[in-house]
Amino acid sequence: MTAAPKATLLPVYVLADESQSMGAHLLDLNRGLAELHEALLGQPMAAAKVRFSIIGFADDVRERMRLADLRRTDHLPGLISRGRTNYAEVFADLRHRLHADVGSLKQEGFAVYRPAVFMLTDGQPNDNAWRTPYRELIDRDSTPEAPNIIAFGVGSVRADVILRLATRPEFAFVALAGIDVGSAIARFCTALTHSIIHSVRARGPGAPRLVVQQPDGFEMAIDVV
Amino acid sequence: MSFEEPHWGSIAVGTPGADFEPRPASSAWYRPDTVADGWATDDLIVRLAAVRGYAHRYEGLPRQDDAAAVHHPVTGSVVFAIADGVSSTPLAHIGATAACRAAVTAVLSGLDDDGRARWPDVVERAAWQVVRQAGLVLGLDSPDPERAERQMATTLITGLVRPCPDGPNVELVRIGDGGAWILHDGGFRTLFEPAATPLVPSEVTALPRVPEVVTRGGVLTAGDVLVVGTDGIAEPLGDGSGSVGAYLAERLAVPRPPLTFAHDVDFSRETFDDDRTLLAIWPRQRSRTDTRG
């Protein structure tokens, strides 16, 4: 934890598939990102917490925007169609990028939430070589900054791949049209940032036990209802 | 005359957050924005505030923190509890209230029985209260702890300050997050080890689960202030070395009236928008001119 944080930030990454199979959907994605920008600007508390990065990937990985404060950003950079789909490259890049980015935000005096990654893709990678770098990326033991990944399938979607990319089943979506993608990401983003949802630690080694029976001599202190 | 200008009037610490009129809380049970309390015994001065966070004000969710502080006349102890309902559970605010009242009742009962609090029992009773409360609210025929956990899980810090010949003795226990400190000369000495994680944790231990309970404490000397807070305070405070630490150290230097105390707790600092609960206890310096009976 940062000693006395200036603010608490959520790093958000849009991983956009720029491969040629994505085709006309890039136009929709670009529009969707613009909508996301608008939506966040209308939510001042959410916008204050987010540092926004856009990573385009195809054969290689191109950083289009890094850790931007959207309140000070006029417009988002466009995505550019090219090449074929290489997931392995982008997951390996992301693992190093998250480590570096979280480190630099903490050095600047911020406390940092677990990063959120919105991956926009048609779920048609070249090969299966991505599984190992993906597993390393999301393994919290080997990657302390392991992100939550929300996967959006667009275009000619392979839904089974989208499900494998999302870090929870409820984080997997298939978009009907590019416009849906923009508003869906915007809704998700603002929900994520309004209040970082706390969940109860119930699983894993050392999980505390659930109290299942009435203690001796227990008396109800109040009836709230 | 226009009434549309923002009027919330919080004190800014660093860059303030957004200023707006809160939305009403969408809860079937009336729950005010702020709880403020304050009183003094012969030995101790108490101030307490539980304040709805800016995020919940913006979203129209109720305050999910709660607190309680009472006096045990026979031992002179001040008994307290603060709780932070887990935001992923829809009735978190009820869990927080139930846990605080049950913890305080259980501590008082121990003090009545043999002059001490048995902390594992206290925590167990608070956990069971959450289970029973969930049963009432949901209209269940029999208690369902797993359902209670999904509906109204909550953290809890509970303890007491007891006047003793060597000075007021503090004992407290924690389930989940939040913190407790001794404030002295502008510095915050933590009573709980800070978490050693690179990221702000989003998972928390919460009632009705109970971990192994470890009692913390110490003796308050002249110039000390016991400060206990939920995560809404602990997160911006950090190790106390920054602006929030300096601000709170100044505002807590002396006990101020309860409404001023609550206003102080409701400071505005960008991104720190969680509900906040703060309890402060000062050893009382009695002067010859003190007119209390």
Short mmCIF file of N, CA and C in Angstrom, two decimals, chain A residues 47-173:
data_model
loop_
_atom_site.label_atom_id
_atom_site.label_comp_id
_atom_site.label_asym_id
_atom_site.label_seq_id
_atom_site.Cartn_x
_atom_site.Cartn_y
_atom_site.Cartn_z
N ALA A 47 -14.45 9.42 -13.71
CA ALA A 47 -13.36 9.90 -14.56
C ALA A 47 -12.12 10.24 -13.74
N ALA A 48 -12.32 10.72 -12.53
CA ALA A 48 -11.18 11.09 -11.69
C ALA A 48 -10.34 9.88 -11.32
N LYS A 49 -10.97 8.70 -11.25
CA LYS A 49 -10.26 7.51 -10.77
C LYS A 49 -9.55 6.75 -11.88
N VAL A 50 -9.93 7.00 -13.13
CA VAL A 50 -9.46 6.14 -14.22
C VAL A 50 -8.19 6.71 -14.86
N ARG A 51 -7.22 5.85 -15.18
CA ARG A 51 -6.10 6.21 -16.05
C ARG A 51 -6.17 5.23 -17.22
N PHE A 52 -6.30 5.80 -18.43
CA PHE A 52 -6.80 5.07 -19.58
C PHE A 52 -5.68 4.81 -20.58
N SER A 53 -5.57 3.55 -21.00
CA SER A 53 -4.59 3.19 -22.02
C SER A 53 -5.28 2.46 -23.15
N ILE A 54 -4.81 2.70 -24.38
CA ILE A 54 -5.35 1.98 -25.54
C ILE A 54 -4.19 1.26 -26.20
N ILE A 55 -4.32 -0.03 -26.35
CA ILE A 55 -3.30 -0.86 -26.97
C ILE A 55 -3.91 -1.53 -28.19
N GLY A 56 -3.35 -1.25 -29.37
CA GLY A 56 -3.81 -1.94 -30.58
C GLY A 56 -2.90 -3.13 -30.85
N PHE A 57 -3.50 -4.25 -31.25
CA PHE A 57 -2.63 -5.40 -31.54
C PHE A 57 -3.06 -6.08 -32.82
N ALA A 58 -2.07 -6.60 -33.54
CA ALA A 58 -2.31 -7.46 -34.71
C ALA A 58 -1.11 -8.42 -34.73
N ASP A 59 -0.20 -8.26 -35.71
CA ASP A 59 1.05 -9.03 -35.65
C ASP A 59 1.89 -8.58 -34.47
N ASP A 60 1.78 -7.29 -34.18
CA ASP A 60 2.58 -6.73 -33.08
C ASP A 60 1.67 -5.87 -32.21
N VAL A 61 2.31 -5.26 -31.23
CA VAL A 61 1.54 -4.49 -30.26
C VAL A 61 1.89 -3.02 -30.40
N ARG A 62 0.91 -2.15 -30.50
CA ARG A 62 1.18 -0.71 -30.61
C ARG A 62 0.42 0.03 -29.53
N GLU A 63 1.19 0.77 -28.75
CA GLU A 63 0.59 1.60 -27.70
C GLU A 63 0.01 2.85 -28.34
N ARG A 64 -1.29 3.03 -28.23
CA ARG A 64 -1.93 4.21 -28.86
C ARG A 64 -2.14 5.32 -27.83
N MET A 65 -2.25 4.92 -26.57
CA MET A 65 -2.44 5.91 -25.50
C MET A 65 -2.00 5.26 -24.20
N ARG A 66 -1.36 6.04 -23.32
CA ARG A 66 -0.88 5.44 -22.08
C ARG A 66 -1.29 6.24 -20.84
N LEU A 67 -1.94 5.60 -19.93
CA LEU A 67 -2.27 6.15 -18.60
C LEU A 67 -2.79 7.59 -18.67
N ALA A 68 -3.74 7.80 -19.57
CA ALA A 68 -4.26 9.16 -19.76
C ALA A 68 -5.36 9.47 -18.76
N ASP A 69 -5.37 10.71 -18.28
CA ASP A 69 -6.48 11.21 -17.48
C ASP A 69 -7.49 11.76 -18.50
N LEU A 70 -8.62 11.08 -18.67
CA LEU A 70 -9.55 11.42 -19.75
C LEU A 70 -10.14 12.82 -19.61
N ARG A 71 -10.10 13.36 -18.40
CA ARG A 71 -10.65 14.72 -18.24
C ARG A 71 -9.75 15.73 -18.93
N ARG A 72 -8.50 15.37 -19.15
CA ARG A 72 -7.56 16.30 -19.78
C ARG A 72 -7.27 15.86 -21.22
N THR A 73 -8.10 14.99 -21.79
CA THR A 73 -7.88 14.46 -23.13
C THR A 73 -8.96 14.98 -24.05
N ASP A 74 -8.54 15.59 -25.19
CA ASP A 74 -9.54 16.13 -26.12
C ASP A 74 -10.24 15.04 -26.91
N HIS A 75 -9.45 14.11 -27.44
CA HIS A 75 -10.05 13.04 -28.22
C HIS A 75 -9.16 11.81 -28.12
N LEU A 76 -9.74 10.67 -28.38
CA LEU A 76 -8.97 9.43 -28.31
C LEU A 76 -8.33 9.12 -29.66
N PRO A 77 -7.17 8.48 -29.67
CA PRO A 77 -6.52 8.12 -30.93
C PRO A 77 -7.33 7.04 -31.66
N GLY A 78 -7.21 7.00 -32.98
CA GLY A 78 -7.96 6.00 -33.75
C GLY A 78 -7.21 4.68 -33.84
N LEU A 79 -7.97 3.61 -34.06
CA LEU A 79 -7.38 2.29 -34.28
C LEU A 79 -7.14 2.11 -35.78
N ILE A 80 -6.10 1.35 -36.12
CA ILE A 80 -5.70 1.24 -37.53
C ILE A 80 -5.61 -0.23 -37.94
N SER A 81 -6.36 -0.60 -38.97
CA SER A 81 -6.42 -2.00 -39.41
C SER A 81 -5.11 -2.44 -40.07
N ARG A 82 -4.64 -3.64 -39.74
CA ARG A 82 -3.38 -4.16 -40.30
C ARG A 82 -3.22 -5.61 -39.91
N GLY A 83 -2.44 -6.37 -40.62
CA GLY A 83 -1.90 -7.66 -40.20
C GLY A 83 -2.85 -8.72 -39.69
N ARG A 84 -2.28 -9.71 -39.03
CA ARG A 84 -3.00 -10.88 -38.53
C ARG A 84 -3.02 -10.87 -37.01
N THR A 85 -3.74 -11.81 -36.42
CA THR A 85 -4.01 -11.72 -34.98
C THR A 85 -3.02 -12.55 -34.16
N ASN A 86 -2.24 -11.87 -33.34
CA ASN A 86 -1.27 -12.54 -32.49
C ASN A 86 -1.59 -12.22 -31.02
N TYR A 87 -2.28 -13.14 -30.37
CA TYR A 87 -2.64 -12.92 -28.97
C TYR A 87 -1.42 -13.04 -28.06
N ALA A 88 -0.52 -13.99 -28.37
CA ALA A 88 0.61 -14.27 -27.48
C ALA A 88 1.40 -12.99 -27.23
N GLU A 89 1.63 -12.25 -28.30
CA GLU A 89 2.41 -11.01 -28.22
C GLU A 89 1.75 -10.00 -27.28
N VAL A 90 0.44 -9.83 -27.39
CA VAL A 90 -0.22 -8.79 -26.60
C VAL A 90 -0.31 -9.21 -25.12
N PHE A 91 -0.47 -10.50 -24.83
CA PHE A 91 -0.53 -10.90 -23.42
C PHE A 91 0.83 -10.78 -22.75
N ALA A 92 1.88 -11.12 -23.48
CA ALA A 92 3.22 -10.96 -22.92
C ALA A 92 3.52 -9.48 -22.70
N ASP A 93 3.15 -8.65 -23.68
CA ASP A 93 3.35 -7.20 -23.54
C ASP A 93 2.59 -6.66 -22.34
N LEU A 94 1.35 -7.11 -22.20
CA LEU A 94 0.50 -6.59 -21.12
C LEU A 94 1.08 -6.90 -19.75
N ARG A 95 1.63 -8.09 -19.61
CA ARG A 95 2.18 -8.49 -18.31
C ARG A 95 3.30 -7.53 -17.89
N HIS A 96 4.18 -7.19 -18.82
CA HIS A 96 5.26 -6.24 -18.50
C HIS A 96 4.71 -4.84 -18.33
N ARG A 97 3.77 -4.50 -19.16
CA ARG A 97 3.20 -3.15 -19.13
C ARG A 97 2.51 -2.88 -17.79
N LEU A 98 1.73 -3.85 -17.32
CA LEU A 98 1.01 -3.65 -16.06
C LEU A 98 1.99 -3.47 -14.91
N HIS A 99 3.03 -4.28 -14.91
CA HIS A 99 4.03 -4.17 -13.86
C HIS A 99 4.66 -2.78 -13.87
N ALA A 100 5.04 -2.33 -15.06
CA ALA A 100 5.68 -1.01 -15.18
C ALA A 100 4.70 0.10 -14.83
N ASP A 101 3.49 0.02 -15.32
CA ASP A 101 2.51 1.10 -15.11
C ASP A 101 2.10 1.21 -13.65
N VAL A 102 1.80 0.07 -13.02
CA VAL A 102 1.42 0.11 -11.60
C VAL A 102 2.57 0.66 -10.79
N GLY A 103 3.79 0.21 -11.12
CA GLY A 103 4.98 0.71 -10.42
C GLY A 103 5.12 2.21 -10.57
N SER A 104 4.91 2.72 -11.78
CA SER A 104 5.14 4.16 -11.95
C SER A 104 4.03 4.97 -11.29
N LEU A 105 2.80 4.48 -11.29
CA LEU A 105 1.72 5.20 -10.59
C LEU A 105 2.00 5.23 -9.08
N LYS A 106 2.49 4.14 -8.55
CA LYS A 106 2.78 4.11 -7.11
C LYS A 106 3.93 5.04 -6.78
N GLN A 107 4.91 5.08 -7.67
CA GLN A 107 6.04 6.01 -7.45
C GLN A 107 5.58 7.45 -7.43
N GLU A 108 4.54 7.75 -8.19
CA GLU A 108 3.99 9.11 -8.20
C GLU A 108 3.11 9.39 -6.99
N GLY A 109 2.92 8.37 -6.12
CA GLY A 109 2.18 8.59 -4.89
C GLY A 109 0.72 8.19 -4.93
N PHE A 110 0.34 7.36 -5.90
CA PHE A 110 -1.05 6.89 -5.99
C PHE A 110 -1.18 5.49 -5.41
N ALA A 111 -2.36 5.18 -4.85
CA ALA A 111 -2.72 3.79 -4.55
C ALA A 111 -3.45 3.27 -5.79
N VAL A 112 -3.31 2.00 -6.09
CA VAL A 112 -3.79 1.48 -7.37
C VAL A 112 -4.68 0.26 -7.16
N TYR A 113 -5.86 0.28 -7.80
CA TYR A 113 -6.74 -0.89 -7.81
C TYR A 113 -6.24 -1.89 -8.84
N ARG A 114 -6.75 -3.11 -8.75
CA ARG A 114 -6.41 -4.14 -9.75
C ARG A 114 -6.84 -3.64 -11.12
N PRO A 115 -5.93 -3.64 -12.12
CA PRO A 115 -6.26 -3.10 -13.44
C PRO A 115 -7.41 -3.85 -14.10
N ALA A 116 -8.18 -3.11 -14.92
CA ALA A 116 -9.26 -3.69 -15.71
C ALA A 116 -8.87 -3.64 -17.17
N VAL A 117 -9.02 -4.77 -17.85
CA VAL A 117 -8.69 -4.85 -19.28
C VAL A 117 -9.96 -5.15 -20.06
N PHE A 118 -10.27 -4.31 -21.04
CA PHE A 118 -11.38 -4.57 -21.97
C PHE A 118 -10.77 -5.03 -23.28
N MET A 119 -11.00 -6.29 -23.58
CA MET A 119 -10.38 -6.83 -24.79
C MET A 119 -11.46 -6.93 -25.87
N LEU A 120 -11.22 -6.26 -27.00
CA LEU A 120 -12.19 -6.22 -28.10
C LEU A 120 -11.61 -7.00 -29.27
N THR A 121 -12.26 -8.11 -29.62
CA THR A 121 -11.67 -8.99 -30.62
C THR A 121 -12.75 -9.87 -31.25
N ASP A 122 -12.43 -10.43 -32.41
CA ASP A 122 -13.39 -11.39 -32.97
C ASP A 122 -13.08 -12.81 -32.49
N GLY A 123 -12.09 -12.94 -31.61
CA GLY A 123 -11.80 -14.26 -31.04
C GLY A 123 -11.26 -15.23 -32.05
N GLN A 124 -10.50 -14.70 -33.02
CA GLN A 124 -9.93 -15.59 -34.04
C GLN A 124 -8.42 -15.43 -34.10
N PRO A 125 -7.71 -15.92 -33.07
CA PRO A 125 -6.25 -15.79 -33.11
C PRO A 125 -5.66 -16.74 -34.14
N ASN A 126 -4.41 -16.42 -34.54
CA ASN A 126 -3.70 -17.26 -35.52
C ASN A 126 -3.52 -18.68 -35.04
N ASP A 127 -3.19 -18.80 -33.76
CA ASP A 127 -2.79 -20.12 -33.24
C ASP A 127 -3.11 -20.18 -31.75
N ASN A 128 -2.67 -21.29 -31.12
CA ASN A 128 -2.95 -21.45 -29.69
C ASN A 128 -1.78 -21.08 -28.79
N ALA A 129 -0.76 -20.46 -29.37
CA ALA A 129 0.44 -20.15 -28.59
C ALA A 129 0.18 -19.12 -27.49
N TRP A 130 -1.02 -18.55 -27.48
CA TRP A 130 -1.33 -17.48 -26.52
C TRP A 130 -1.68 -18.01 -25.16
N ARG A 131 -1.95 -19.32 -25.05
CA ARG A 131 -2.51 -19.82 -23.79
C ARG A 131 -1.53 -19.67 -22.63
N THR A 132 -0.24 -19.95 -22.91
CA THR A 132 0.74 -19.85 -21.81
C THR A 132 0.95 -18.41 -21.37
N PRO A 133 1.22 -17.47 -22.28
CA PRO A 133 1.35 -16.08 -21.79
C PRO A 133 0.08 -15.56 -21.14
N TYR A 134 -1.08 -16.04 -21.58
CA TYR A 134 -2.35 -15.62 -20.96
C TYR A 134 -2.43 -16.12 -19.52
N ARG A 135 -2.07 -17.40 -19.35
CA ARG A 135 -2.13 -17.98 -18.00
C ARG A 135 -1.17 -17.26 -17.06
N GLU A 136 0.01 -16.95 -17.54
CA GLU A 136 0.98 -16.22 -16.71
C GLU A 136 0.45 -14.84 -16.34
N LEU A 137 -0.21 -14.22 -17.29
CA LEU A 137 -0.74 -12.87 -17.07
C LEU A 137 -1.77 -12.85 -15.96
N ILE A 138 -2.67 -13.83 -15.93
CA ILE A 138 -3.78 -13.78 -14.98
C ILE A 138 -3.49 -14.51 -13.67
N ASP A 139 -2.31 -15.16 -13.59
CA ASP A 139 -1.94 -15.87 -12.36
C ASP A 139 -1.45 -14.84 -11.34
N ARG A 140 -2.22 -14.64 -10.26
CA ARG A 140 -1.89 -13.59 -9.30
C ARG A 140 -0.63 -13.89 -8.50
N ASP A 141 -0.22 -15.13 -8.46
CA ASP A 141 1.04 -15.45 -7.76
C ASP A 141 2.23 -15.00 -8.59
N SER A 142 2.18 -15.24 -9.91
CA SER A 142 3.36 -14.84 -10.69
C SER A 142 3.23 -13.42 -11.23
N THR A 143 2.01 -12.88 -11.27
CA THR A 143 1.79 -11.50 -11.73
C THR A 143 0.96 -10.78 -10.68
N PRO A 144 1.60 -10.09 -9.73
CA PRO A 144 0.84 -9.42 -8.66
C PRO A 144 -0.18 -8.42 -9.21
N GLU A 145 0.13 -7.85 -10.41
CA GLU A 145 -0.80 -6.87 -10.99
C GLU A 145 -1.80 -7.51 -11.94
N ALA A 146 -2.00 -8.83 -11.81
CA ALA A 146 -2.88 -9.57 -12.72
C ALA A 146 -4.23 -8.87 -12.84
N PRO A 147 -4.69 -8.62 -14.08
CA PRO A 147 -5.90 -7.82 -14.26
C PRO A 147 -7.18 -8.65 -14.22
N ASN A 148 -8.31 -7.94 -14.08
CA ASN A 148 -9.60 -8.50 -14.44
C ASN A 148 -9.75 -8.27 -15.94
N ILE A 149 -10.12 -9.29 -16.68
CA ILE A 149 -10.27 -9.14 -18.14
C ILE A 149 -11.73 -9.30 -18.53
N ILE A 150 -12.24 -8.26 -19.19
CA ILE A 150 -13.62 -8.28 -19.71
C ILE A 150 -13.48 -8.40 -21.22
N ALA A 151 -14.04 -9.47 -21.79
CA ALA A 151 -13.82 -9.74 -23.21
C ALA A 151 -15.09 -9.46 -24.00
N PHE A 152 -14.95 -8.68 -25.05
CA PHE A 152 -16.07 -8.36 -25.94
C PHE A 152 -15.81 -8.97 -27.30
N GLY A 153 -16.71 -9.82 -27.73
CA GLY A 153 -16.59 -10.40 -29.07
C GLY A 153 -17.31 -9.51 -30.06
N VAL A 154 -16.61 -9.15 -31.14
CA VAL A 154 -17.24 -8.36 -32.21
C VAL A 154 -16.97 -9.04 -33.53
N GLY A 155 -17.82 -8.75 -34.53
CA GLY A 155 -17.63 -9.32 -35.86
C GLY A 155 -17.98 -10.79 -35.88
N SER A 156 -17.22 -11.58 -36.68
CA SER A 156 -17.49 -13.02 -36.79
C SER A 156 -16.91 -13.70 -35.56
N VAL A 157 -17.70 -13.72 -34.53
CA VAL A 157 -17.18 -14.04 -33.20
C VAL A 157 -17.01 -15.53 -32.97
N ARG A 158 -15.91 -15.93 -32.35
CA ARG A 158 -15.80 -17.28 -31.81
C ARG A 158 -16.08 -17.16 -30.31
N ALA A 159 -17.29 -17.48 -29.93
CA ALA A 159 -17.73 -17.25 -28.55
C ALA A 159 -16.93 -18.07 -27.54
N ASP A 160 -16.50 -19.25 -27.94
CA ASP A 160 -15.76 -20.10 -26.99
C ASP A 160 -14.43 -19.44 -26.61
N VAL A 161 -13.82 -18.75 -27.56
CA VAL A 161 -12.56 -18.07 -27.27
C VAL A 161 -12.83 -16.87 -26.35
N ILE A 162 -13.91 -16.15 -26.64
CA ILE A 162 -14.26 -14.99 -25.79
C ILE A 162 -14.42 -15.45 -24.34
N LEU A 163 -15.08 -16.57 -24.15
CA LEU A 163 -15.28 -17.10 -22.79
C LEU A 163 -13.96 -17.45 -22.14
N ARG A 164 -13.02 -17.94 -22.92
CA ARG A 164 -11.71 -18.30 -22.34
C ARG A 164 -10.88 -17.07 -22.00
N LEU A 165 -11.14 -16.00 -22.72
CA LEU A 165 -10.35 -14.77 -22.49
C LEU A 165 -10.82 -14.03 -21.23
N ALA A 166 -12.14 -14.07 -20.97
CA ALA A 166 -12.67 -13.35 -19.81
C ALA A 166 -12.22 -14.05 -18.53
N THR A 167 -11.88 -13.27 -17.50
CA THR A 167 -11.41 -13.89 -16.26
C THR A 167 -12.56 -14.38 -15.39
N ARG A 168 -13.79 -14.00 -15.69
CA ARG A 168 -14.97 -14.61 -15.06
C ARG A 168 -16.03 -14.77 -16.15
N PRO A 169 -16.90 -15.77 -16.06
CA PRO A 169 -17.91 -15.97 -17.10
C PRO A 169 -18.78 -14.73 -17.33
N GLU A 170 -19.08 -14.03 -16.23
CA GLU A 170 -19.94 -12.85 -16.39
C GLU A 170 -19.20 -11.68 -17.04
N PHE A 171 -17.90 -11.85 -17.32
CA PHE A 171 -17.12 -10.81 -18.00
C PHE A 171 -17.01 -11.09 -19.51
N ALA A 172 -17.77 -12.04 -20.01
CA ALA A 172 -17.70 -12.36 -21.44
C ALA A 172 -18.95 -11.84 -22.13
N PHE A 173 -18.75 -11.08 -23.21
CA PHE A 173 -19.87 -10.47 -23.94
C PHE A 173 -19.70 -10.67 -25.42
#
